[in-house]
């Protein structure tokens, strides 16, 4: 069974640029959630995709957008990067949306905005 | 708004010195409380889910308990490999959004 994978591992961008981060969910999982984790903080919920539809969004501006594909892999896109976007971006997959379905996290993508 | 507060922020223990980490929460209708372990630069690793007050779960040297207002993660006779940040999160399914709300974590250091 393959776990959650994310790419790239590290990324350096400059202010105003756009970035795309990718996530492959664990085999059989149809739900993907994205989180932003700033240094020394807990992860913050960005949004969730369930069967290719956005299914809930945290307190993040519209320049954070996403997609989920038929194979349940997912992308997180961030436009007009700001310095405060520097963080570890985590993807978590689960089978379904309820709390009875554990969310398994990938290793994350470390984004640095200069 | 759901809130999760973890204490202490950091904890240093000697190897073998047992202790507890605290997670207090404010949530409208708890649907699950989760504990994760996170090593530096890595994603959180699932440890436990607790659903109702009085529930307890154990895994090796770790034991998680839940009351109506807080959860404790007890670490018995810790080893240096238990050093990590321990995150607590509550599950929210309000307003059609299924998400985990995390605390800031407790950074545990176990000294040989």
Short mmCIF file of C-alpha atoms in Angstrom, two decimals:
data_model
loop_
_atom_site.label_atom_id
_atom_site.label_comp_id
_atom_site.label_asym_id
_atom_site.label_seq_id
_atom_site.Cartn_x
_atom_site.Cartn_y
_atom_site.Cartn_z
CA UNK A 1 0.00 0.00 0.00
CA UNK A 2 1.49 3.35 -1.10
CA UNK A 3 1.29 6.21 1.37
CA UNK A 4 0.62 9.88 0.67
CA UNK A 5 3.29 11.47 -1.50
CA UNK A 6 3.92 15.14 -2.25
CA UNK A 7 6.06 16.97 -4.78
CA UNK A 8 8.25 18.87 -4.88
CA UNK A 9 9.99 18.48 -1.52
CA UNK A 10 11.31 22.02 -1.47
CA UNK A 11 10.56 25.08 -3.54
CA UNK A 12 11.88 28.65 -3.61
CA UNK A 13 9.84 31.40 -5.27
CA UNK A 14 9.80 35.19 -5.28
CA UNK A 15 6.96 37.50 -4.34
CA UNK A 16 4.24 37.77 -6.96
CA UNK A 17 4.99 34.42 -8.59
CA UNK A 18 2.62 31.50 -8.82
CA UNK A 19 3.22 27.96 -7.52
CA UNK A 20 1.63 24.53 -7.94
CA UNK A 21 2.07 21.80 -5.36
CA UNK A 22 1.06 18.19 -5.98
CA UNK A 23 -0.26 15.37 -3.81
CA UNK A 24 -0.94 11.71 -4.51
CA UNK A 25 -3.39 10.26 -2.02
CA UNK A 26 -3.03 6.90 -0.32
CA UNK A 27 -4.39 4.02 -2.38
CA UNK A 28 -8.18 3.81 -2.10
CA UNK A 29 -8.63 7.24 -0.48
CA UNK A 30 -11.10 9.63 -2.15
CA UNK A 31 -10.71 12.70 0.08
CA UNK A 32 -7.77 15.11 0.15
CA UNK A 33 -7.26 17.98 2.59
CA UNK A 34 -4.59 20.67 2.37
CA UNK A 35 -3.00 22.39 5.35
CA UNK A 36 -0.48 25.21 5.79
CA UNK A 37 1.97 24.94 8.67
CA UNK A 38 4.04 28.00 9.55
CA UNK A 39 7.19 27.51 11.63
CA UNK A 40 6.35 26.72 15.24
CA UNK A 41 2.61 26.53 14.57
CA UNK A 42 0.09 23.76 14.14
CA UNK A 43 -1.26 23.00 10.66
CA UNK A 44 -4.07 25.29 9.44
CA UNK A 45 -6.83 23.94 7.21
CA UNK A 46 -6.89 25.41 3.69
CA UNK A 47 -9.55 23.31 1.93
CA UNK A 48 -10.75 19.80 1.27
CA UNK A 49 -11.68 17.92 -1.91
CA UNK A 50 -14.08 15.01 -1.96
CA UNK A 51 -14.70 13.18 -5.22
CA UNK A 52 -13.29 16.09 -7.26
CA UNK A 53 -15.45 18.78 -5.58
CA UNK A 54 -14.26 21.39 -3.05
CA UNK A 55 -15.93 20.43 0.20
CA UNK A 56 -15.09 23.09 2.72
CA UNK A 57 -12.58 25.90 2.99
CA UNK A 58 -10.67 27.49 5.82
CA UNK A 59 -9.82 31.17 6.26
CA UNK A 60 -7.61 31.53 3.18
CA UNK A 61 -8.01 34.05 0.31
CA UNK A 62 -9.16 33.03 -3.20
CA UNK A 63 -5.58 33.13 -4.51
CA UNK A 64 -5.31 29.70 -2.86
CA UNK A 65 -7.09 27.29 -5.18
CA UNK A 66 -7.06 23.60 -5.85
CA UNK A 67 -8.09 20.68 -7.98
CA UNK A 68 -8.74 17.00 -7.47
CA UNK A 69 -8.38 14.60 -10.38
CA UNK A 70 -10.35 11.41 -11.18
CA UNK A 71 -7.55 9.32 -9.65
CA UNK A 72 -8.02 11.42 -6.47
CA UNK A 73 -4.62 13.07 -6.70
CA UNK A 74 -4.72 16.79 -6.02
CA UNK A 75 -3.04 20.13 -6.71
CA UNK A 76 -2.75 23.26 -4.60
CA UNK A 77 -2.20 26.48 -6.55
CA UNK A 78 -1.16 29.73 -4.97
CA UNK A 79 -1.14 32.94 -7.03
CA UNK A 80 0.55 36.27 -6.30
CA UNK A 81 2.83 34.79 -3.65
CA UNK A 82 3.46 36.81 -0.51
CA UNK A 83 6.31 36.50 2.01
CA UNK A 84 3.85 35.12 4.61
CA UNK A 85 3.07 32.19 2.31
CA UNK A 86 6.42 30.69 3.31
CA UNK A 87 5.47 27.49 5.16
CA UNK A 88 5.27 23.71 5.05
CA UNK A 89 2.28 22.67 2.94
CA UNK A 90 0.76 19.38 3.97
CA UNK A 91 -1.63 17.14 2.14
CA UNK A 92 -3.71 14.54 3.98
CA UNK A 93 -5.86 11.82 2.48
CA UNK A 94 -8.70 9.82 3.94
CA UNK A 95 -11.42 7.44 2.85
CA UNK A 96 -14.49 9.65 3.14
CA UNK A 97 -15.12 12.77 5.17
CA UNK A 98 -16.16 11.67 8.63
CA UNK A 99 -14.01 11.68 11.74
CA UNK A 100 -14.07 7.88 11.67
CA UNK A 101 -11.78 8.02 8.66
CA UNK A 102 -8.26 8.80 9.77
CA UNK A 103 -6.40 11.48 7.85
CA UNK A 104 -2.94 10.34 6.76
CA UNK A 105 -0.43 13.06 6.02
CA UNK A 106 2.25 13.29 3.39
CA UNK A 107 5.79 14.55 4.09
CA UNK A 108 4.94 18.08 2.97
CA UNK A 109 6.37 20.65 0.57
CA UNK A 110 8.55 23.37 2.10
CA UNK A 111 7.82 26.64 0.25
CA UNK A 112 10.10 29.62 0.70
CA UNK A 113 9.02 32.97 -0.73
CA UNK A 114 11.78 35.59 -1.10
CA UNK B 1 -15.16 28.90 16.74
CA UNK B 2 -13.30 25.72 17.65
CA UNK B 3 -10.16 26.27 19.73
CA UNK B 4 -7.39 23.92 20.78
CA UNK B 5 -4.74 24.87 23.34
CA UNK B 6 -1.80 22.66 24.14
CA UNK B 7 0.50 22.88 27.15
CA UNK B 8 3.29 23.05 27.88
CA UNK B 9 4.78 24.48 24.67
CA UNK B 10 8.00 22.58 25.33
CA UNK B 11 8.95 19.80 27.74
CA UNK B 12 12.35 18.34 28.54
CA UNK B 13 12.42 14.98 30.25
CA UNK B 14 15.16 12.66 31.38
CA UNK B 15 14.98 9.20 29.86
CA UNK B 16 12.57 7.17 32.01
CA UNK B 17 10.89 10.24 33.54
CA UNK B 18 7.14 9.88 32.93
CA UNK B 19 4.93 12.93 32.27
CA UNK B 20 1.74 14.15 30.60
CA UNK B 21 0.92 16.58 27.81
CA UNK B 22 -2.32 18.53 27.94
CA UNK B 23 -4.77 19.49 25.20
CA UNK B 24 -7.78 21.62 26.16
CA UNK B 25 -10.47 22.26 23.59
CA UNK B 26 -13.57 24.32 22.93
CA UNK B 27 -15.79 22.81 20.25
CA UNK B 28 -19.50 22.74 19.54
CA UNK B 29 -20.12 19.01 19.60
CA UNK B 30 -16.93 16.95 19.64
CA UNK B 31 -16.81 14.52 16.72
CA UNK B 32 -13.31 13.29 17.36
CA UNK B 33 -10.04 14.32 19.02
CA UNK B 34 -6.83 13.28 17.34
CA UNK B 35 -3.22 13.01 18.49
CA UNK B 36 -0.39 13.16 15.99
CA UNK B 37 3.38 12.99 16.32
CA UNK B 38 5.50 15.19 14.07
CA UNK B 39 9.24 14.91 13.54
CA UNK B 40 11.13 17.98 12.28
CA UNK B 41 10.49 18.72 8.59
CA UNK B 42 8.04 15.82 8.22
CA UNK B 43 4.29 15.37 8.06
CA UNK B 44 2.27 14.47 11.16
CA UNK B 45 2.03 10.76 11.97
CA UNK B 46 -1.32 9.52 13.29
CA UNK B 47 -1.32 8.18 16.85
CA UNK B 48 -4.86 8.05 18.31
CA UNK B 49 -8.48 9.09 17.83
CA UNK B 50 -10.78 9.54 20.84
CA UNK B 51 -14.52 10.09 20.48
CA UNK B 52 -16.16 10.28 23.90
CA UNK B 53 -15.34 11.34 27.46
CA UNK B 54 -13.82 8.51 29.45
CA UNK B 55 -12.27 6.85 26.42
CA UNK B 56 -8.63 5.74 26.65
CA UNK B 57 -6.22 4.34 24.07
CA UNK B 58 -2.69 3.00 24.41
CA UNK B 59 0.23 2.43 22.09
CA UNK B 60 3.59 1.33 23.44
CA UNK B 61 4.67 4.01 25.97
CA UNK B 62 1.81 6.38 25.07
CA UNK B 63 -1.67 6.54 26.55
CA UNK B 64 -4.32 9.07 25.52
CA UNK B 65 -7.34 9.95 27.65
CA UNK B 66 -10.32 12.23 27.05
CA UNK B 67 -12.63 14.27 29.30
CA UNK B 68 -15.36 16.71 28.30
CA UNK B 69 -12.91 19.62 28.18
CA UNK B 70 -9.44 18.20 27.67
CA UNK B 71 -7.27 15.32 26.61
CA UNK B 72 -4.02 14.07 28.07
CA UNK B 73 -1.20 12.21 26.40
CA UNK B 74 0.66 10.27 29.07
CA UNK B 75 4.20 9.16 28.28
CA UNK B 76 5.53 6.37 30.47
CA UNK B 77 9.30 5.85 30.81
CA UNK B 78 10.10 7.83 27.64
CA UNK B 79 13.10 7.09 25.45
CA UNK B 80 15.12 9.54 23.31
CA UNK B 81 13.30 8.29 20.20
CA UNK B 82 10.07 9.69 21.65
CA UNK B 83 11.46 13.20 21.08
CA UNK B 84 9.11 14.98 18.67
CA UNK B 85 6.34 17.57 18.56
CA UNK B 86 2.99 16.15 19.63
CA UNK B 87 -0.06 17.74 18.01
CA UNK B 88 -3.65 17.59 19.18
CA UNK B 89 -6.56 18.31 16.83
CA UNK B 90 -10.35 18.32 16.99
CA UNK B 91 -12.59 17.31 14.11
CA UNK B 92 -15.15 19.83 12.87
CA UNK B 93 -17.93 19.01 10.47
CA UNK B 94 -19.86 22.27 10.80
CA UNK B 95 -21.10 24.25 7.79
CA UNK B 96 -20.31 21.41 5.41
CA UNK B 97 -16.60 21.63 6.10
CA UNK B 98 -14.77 18.55 7.33
CA UNK B 99 -11.53 19.72 8.86
CA UNK B 100 -9.08 19.21 11.67
CA UNK B 101 -8.36 22.22 13.91
CA UNK B 102 -4.90 21.82 15.42
CA UNK B 103 -3.19 23.17 18.50
CA UNK B 104 0.34 24.56 18.25
CA UNK B 105 1.85 21.39 19.66
CA UNK B 106 4.12 20.40 22.52
CA UNK B 107 7.77 19.91 21.66
CA UNK B 108 9.07 16.99 23.70
CA UNK B 109 12.78 16.42 24.21
CA UNK B 110 13.92 13.25 25.99
CA UNK B 111 17.48 13.44 27.24
CA UNK B 112 19.52 10.19 27.56
#
